[in-house]
Every structure is written in C-alpha cells, then in structure tokens.
Amino acid sequence: MKFKKAFLVLPLVLTFTGCKKEKVEEEKHDELISHHHVEKTFSRTDTKLIDHGVSEYTIVVDNDATADELLAKDELVYLVNLATGIDLPVINTNNVTSADFSKKYISLGVNDLFEAAGLSINDDELKESGYIMKTVENTLFIAGSNKINRTGTLYGVYDFLHYSIGYEYYAKECISFSDNLDEVYLLKFDEKCIPSFPTRIDNVYSVYRDLTNNRRLRFCQESTYWMSFTHTLIGRYITPSKYGTSHPEYFGVGTNQTQICWSNEGCFNTVVQEVMQDIRSHPDQDIVMLGHGDYWDMCLCDECQEKKARLNGWGGVELDFTNRVAQACDAILAQEDPDRHITYVFFAYNPSFQAPITDQAPYVYKNTGILLAPIGCDFSLPLDDQFNKGFLASMNVWAHYFNNKNIYVWTYALYCRWYMTPFPNWNYFQDYYRYFESIGTQLLYDQGNYDGNVPCFQDMRAYIASKIAWDTSYNYDDLVDDFMTHYYGPVSSKMKNLFDLQRAYYQHLSDTSSKMSGAIMNTYVQTSEFWTFEYLSSEIGILEGALKDLESIQYTPEYQSYYDRVCNEIIGPYYLMLAYYFDQINKDTALEYIEILLKYMKKYNVSVSGEHGASTIDKVKEWKEILLSE
C-alpha cells in the first residue's frame, strides 16, 4: 500500500525505490537484546496504533517546544503519513485537560503530561542525543533533554518508528518500512538509549551539506555546543588581521603569523579576553576550543623552545597553555556567572599530537579537554599494527592523563589529495570506533570529503558510519549487506561483487606493494601503477553489467533510481580510465564515458579531485574538447 501511495504523491519519487525490509514479526514477546542498546524487540500491548488505515493516536507537544522537538513532531507526522497515508493530529499541552494515560497520545519532549506521569530525565546522562521512551497505559512518551539544540527526542521518534513500522533510513532517497502495516500494535516500551558517542559528526558532502540527511542519519550539527572549533587561536582569537600590525609579538617567531607565541604574556592575556567575550556571547554553548593553526611550524623563540623542552613537546606546551586559559576564565566566571560550566579544549594534532612522556603525569585542570586527531595513522591497518603503534600509544597516554574524561576525537575517512578512489578503511573501521569509545570519547568527528561528493559507495559509507557511531556493536559487514540490498535492489549482488573486488584489490596491493598505505595524505594511489587498465576494466565490466540487468525493469517507477545509483559508482573507474589510459581507449567509447561523467558528476556534485583540488568537471570537458578536435 505504501508504495502505491508514495508514487501518487511523489510522481518523480526516488525515495522508496527498492527499499523494502522484511516483514516485521507480528508477535513480539520477551525483550531480546542483540546489541548493548539497539535492535531490541518489545512485547506488544493490546492497543492498536494503526488499524487498517486509521489511527486514534494524537501527538502532544509542549506549548513552548524546542526547535528540535518541533522537528521530531514534523518527522513523526511525515513518516507515518508516508508509510500508511494516515495524518496524525497534533495538539499542544494546553489542550490536554487531564493526566489520563488511557488516552491515545504520543507525547514528545519534556512537558506537563510527561511530568504528570512521574517521569524525569537527567540532562547530563542523556547528553546531546540520548532519550527515554516509555509506554504508560495507552500513552507513549518519547523525550530527550530539552536543553537547546539537543536532539534526543527526534532520535527517539526515529527509533519508535523503526520498532513499530519498520522504518529504516539508508540514504537521502532510500527509506524503508515494513510491508504489512494494516494492523500495528503499540509496543510496551521502557527504554533508555544513550549512543556510543553523545555527539557524532560526519562531514562527507552529502551529510555535511544536507541537514535533513544529516538528521535522519542521526548525526549532529557541527559545533552544536562548541562556540569555537578547530584552528581557532589564529582563526578566531589572535587573528593576523586584528593583531598582526599592532602586536606582532603575539605571533610565533618563524611562523609567518600562522601560529601564536606560546610564551608571550600579552598574547595569553588577550586570548583570555577574547575567549571571555566568546563565552558571554554564547550563553547556550559550553565548549571552547583553543586549536593551533593547520601547520607544523611552531614558535622558534628561546622561551617557547625552552618550554617545549621542559614540558616534553608541543603537546605539553599546549596542555599547559590551555590549563592556564581555563583557570583564568573560570576565575572570571566565578564572579560573573558562577553556575556556568565551560570546557576548554586544545588540539592534539600534528606537532602537538604526541603526549609528553614523564615520570609524573602532567597537571590537567578539571575543565581542560583534548581533541585527538591521529592524522598520520594508516586506517587500512589495525590500530595496533607496527605502523600505527606510536599513534595508539600516544592516545593511550593522553587518555590516561585525562582519566578518560573530556576527550574528543577527530578521525579521518578520505584521501585528502585524491577523492576519486576508495579509502580502504573498511576492514578496521569498526575497531577504530570501538577504541575511541573505550577511551571515553564524547565527540566523534569523522572527516570526509566535505567540499564535493565522490563515488566509492559514499552513501553506504555514511550510513555505516551513522550506525556504528550510534552503537559500536553493529557489525560492519552486516550493514554492508543490508545497505546493498535496499539501495541497489535487483543489482545488489553485482554491486556487492564490486565492493568485494575493491577490498580484495586493495588487500592485494597492500600485500605486494611497499607504497600502499591508507594514511590520508597518501599520494601513491594517484598512479597507473595502482589503477591498471585490466583492473579498471574489471570494475567497468561489473557496473555495465548491472546497468544491462536493469533493462528488465526499465518500465517500472524504480528503474531510474537504481540506474542513477549505479552510474554514480561508474564515475570512479570511467574517470580513472580516462585519466591514465586516455590514448588507449577507442574514441567513441571515450566520448560515451565523458557523456556519462558530465551528466552524473553534475547530478551528484562530484566536482573536485581532492581537498581544495581542481575541478573534475573541467578536466572531463578538456578531454572532450581534445577528442572532438581530432
């Protein structure tokens, strides 16, 4: 029923194409937990949530609901309608005249009805994304923290829909529901869900640039609680434009004003003033970051060099500097706003990544935090591999110094300089996330290709990242199979074969080439030595075979969606084939490749070759001009 309705409402719909899940069992008995806090089954009540296209349920929201609670309401209305055709009515709490829990209500957020049921939440426990979900008689309560910008209520709605009507969000144009929704019973929930990482940020283009996709994948908005983030000492507080002329002494000797001087007291005092101004201007945010510039160069003055030696490296210098800023700002807050709690974070990145090794652990102020960025890791290898052991050791030391508190992680899932090839972190991706959880990571920021889309199964990567960041006990390969089935439908087996081929090929390269590495700055993958004509032909053969197979459903509504998704993946091998073997390809074949590339690079915004890289579309047009001029 839902598919017929979806196509009536959205005649160009790609939303549901090929995204059916297996029928959810109608009988649900004892609670079964397959992971530590997700994928549960719940016993059902005798109350029907849906009865053959009708529901007696009403959504209740607070009169002063937060923006995220209102979004939770909108998503609940929209997705139930999309799946069943039912329009759930909405009322405010001022229309609820009594706390009668025999009423058929779905109450969202912390409100009068919620409190009348004797329910309460702990903001510090639920943090940004956690929620509670409880059935009281016929009334269902879903609530996260109602502090500004917290999204627990929304994510509780998504889980309620998942358990009740089989809702699963795979990608922007692929949502699934259970097949049979004629009779759906209210489930007996008594659930508290706190994700593995309270804050999860993935900045691949399709997530970073699309708030709806971001929210439905249960990622968080960048800097929700961070009034400053990443390279802020130079980029926000001690900027060359503001202080470069009047106070050149604030800047590191030999750095061309790309770093501060860590020993200059005037610079320190100005940082405190600037940070306090930020704190006063952002009453609803509670994390400040003091991150050095995105460079290796650091101050060469005698005082800074002495400090570096005494504090056992730049990591020790930045920890000491951040401790001092935090204590100075907290002393001011104690007078101005004694109930305000701020965390002050420094960037353990490049020159400051290595932890100071001392006989006695360095002092860590109670409100100092650290953002770990293991940029030099080879993510295609285990963390405890010989290549990575220094990075792992340093993170272990930092986690020990911080007692697994106030720890944040910036990790990586891209070749910065070459977007057109897969990043081979698939074998150990889950293990890295589990390690980050084990050291108490509060924010997980996974850097991807934020400035343009890429092929290489990017939607699948975002989906898997979202699931494992929510709960690290998910299995990576199970998620691959599930995604492939729903996203590629009748050609999922061929697309899975392509993915398996890529993994096997990278493993072969790793076993046979001393140059193979998954380190994000790697440039060796940009050669014909890696992308042989024979291998690229194998990829193209699988993809063109998938397109051929789709001809059998070309008159169905879902055909174009599947076709486009396969063409998104064909961008990679077509582009690489032209880049490395332009003179070896038949002219007509090359022009066919080019027409596909121009159409689908534009459609999916596969527009840059790397971080701040050249235009891929311009390059394809250049190839076309060469061919047409012959």
PDB file of C-alpha atoms in Angstrom, residues 229-238 255 257-262 289-299 314-319 321-322 345-354 370-373 375 398 410 412:
ATOM      1  CA  PHE A 229      36.132  24.664  16.885  1.00  0.00           C
ATOM      2  CA  THR A 230      39.429  23.506  15.335  1.00  0.00           C
ATOM      3  CA  HIS A 231      42.094  26.073  14.368  1.00  0.00           C
ATOM      4  CA  THR A 232      40.736  28.908  16.447  1.00  0.00           C
ATOM      5  CA  LEU A 233      43.753  30.519  18.111  1.00  0.00           C
ATOM      6  CA  ILE A 234      44.805  32.091  14.807  1.00  0.00           C
ATOM      7  CA  GLY A 235      41.486  31.803  13.008  1.00  0.00           C
ATOM      8  CA  ARG A 236      39.298  33.380  15.715  1.00  0.00           C
ATOM      9  CA  TYR A 237      41.111  34.790  18.732  1.00  0.00           C
ATOM     10  CA  ILE A 238      44.553  36.074  17.725  1.00  0.00           C
ATOM     11  CA  THR A 255      55.755  31.039  11.561  1.00  0.00           C
ATOM     12  CA  GLN A 257      51.843  34.638  11.668  1.00  0.00           C
ATOM     13  CA  THR A 258      50.321  31.173  11.274  1.00  0.00           C
ATOM     14  CA  GLN A 259      50.782  30.309  14.981  1.00  0.00           C
ATOM     15  CA  ILE A 260      50.816  32.188  18.257  1.00  0.00           C
ATOM     16  CA  CYS A 261      53.782  32.629  20.569  1.00  0.00           C
ATOM     17  CA  TRP A 262      53.048  30.320  23.497  1.00  0.00           C
ATOM     18  CA  MET A 289      38.483  25.192  21.554  1.00  0.00           C
ATOM     19  CA  LEU A 290      41.981  26.638  21.534  1.00  0.00           C
ATOM     20  CA  GLY A 291      43.381  24.958  18.449  1.00  0.00           C
ATOM     21  CA  HIS A 292      46.669  25.862  16.834  1.00  0.00           C
ATOM     22  CA  GLY A 293      46.836  26.671  13.128  1.00  0.00           C
ATOM     23  CA  ASP A 294      46.835  23.937  10.495  1.00  0.00           C
ATOM     24  CA  TYR A 295      50.611  23.943  10.152  1.00  0.00           C
ATOM     25  CA  TRP A 296      53.605  22.104  11.596  1.00  0.00           C
ATOM     26  CA  ASP A 297      55.674  25.240  12.177  1.00  0.00           C
ATOM     27  CA  MET A 298      55.740  26.433  15.783  1.00  0.00           C
ATOM     28  CA  CYS A 299      57.323  29.393  17.540  1.00  0.00           C
ATOM     29  CA  TRP A 314      54.364  20.799  21.941  1.00  0.00           C
ATOM     30  CA  GLY A 315      51.607  18.638  23.395  1.00  0.00           C
ATOM     31  CA  GLY A 316      52.824  19.548  26.849  1.00  0.00           C
ATOM     32  CA  VAL A 317      53.086  23.232  25.867  1.00  0.00           C
ATOM     33  CA  GLU A 318      49.508  23.359  24.588  1.00  0.00           C
ATOM     34  CA  LEU A 319      48.158  21.459  27.582  1.00  0.00           C
ATOM     35  CA  PHE A 321      48.607  26.940  27.913  1.00  0.00           C
ATOM     36  CA  THR A 322      45.035  25.608  27.887  1.00  0.00           C
ATOM     37  CA  VAL A 345      39.804  22.038  24.574  1.00  0.00           C
ATOM     38  CA  PHE A 346      43.177  22.022  22.837  1.00  0.00           C
ATOM     39  CA  PHE A 347      44.052  20.283  19.577  1.00  0.00           C
ATOM     40  CA  ALA A 348      46.374  17.261  19.809  1.00  0.00           C
ATOM     41  CA  TYR A 349      47.186  17.455  16.122  1.00  0.00           C
ATOM     42  CA  ASN A 350      50.398  17.186  14.085  1.00  0.00           C
ATOM     43  CA  PRO A 351      53.155  18.777  16.251  1.00  0.00           C
ATOM     44  CA  SER A 352      51.085  18.532  19.455  1.00  0.00           C
ATOM     45  CA  PHE A 353      49.723  15.007  18.956  1.00  0.00           C
ATOM     46  CA  GLN A 354      52.463  13.206  20.842  1.00  0.00           C
ATOM     47  CA  ILE A 370      41.605  17.383  24.401  1.00  0.00           C
ATOM     48  CA  LEU A 371      40.680  16.795  20.755  1.00  0.00           C
ATOM     49  CA  LEU A 372      42.783  13.886  19.457  1.00  0.00           C
ATOM     50  CA  ALA A 373      43.480  13.873  15.717  1.00  0.00           C
ATOM     51  CA  ILE A 375      46.067  12.188  11.131  1.00  0.00           C
ATOM     52  CA  TRP A 398      46.552  11.151  26.716  1.00  0.00           C
ATOM     53  CA  TRP A 410      38.808  13.924  15.041  1.00  0.00           C
ATOM     54  CA  TYR A 412      39.608  10.552   9.000  1.00  0.00           C
TER      55      TYR A 412
END
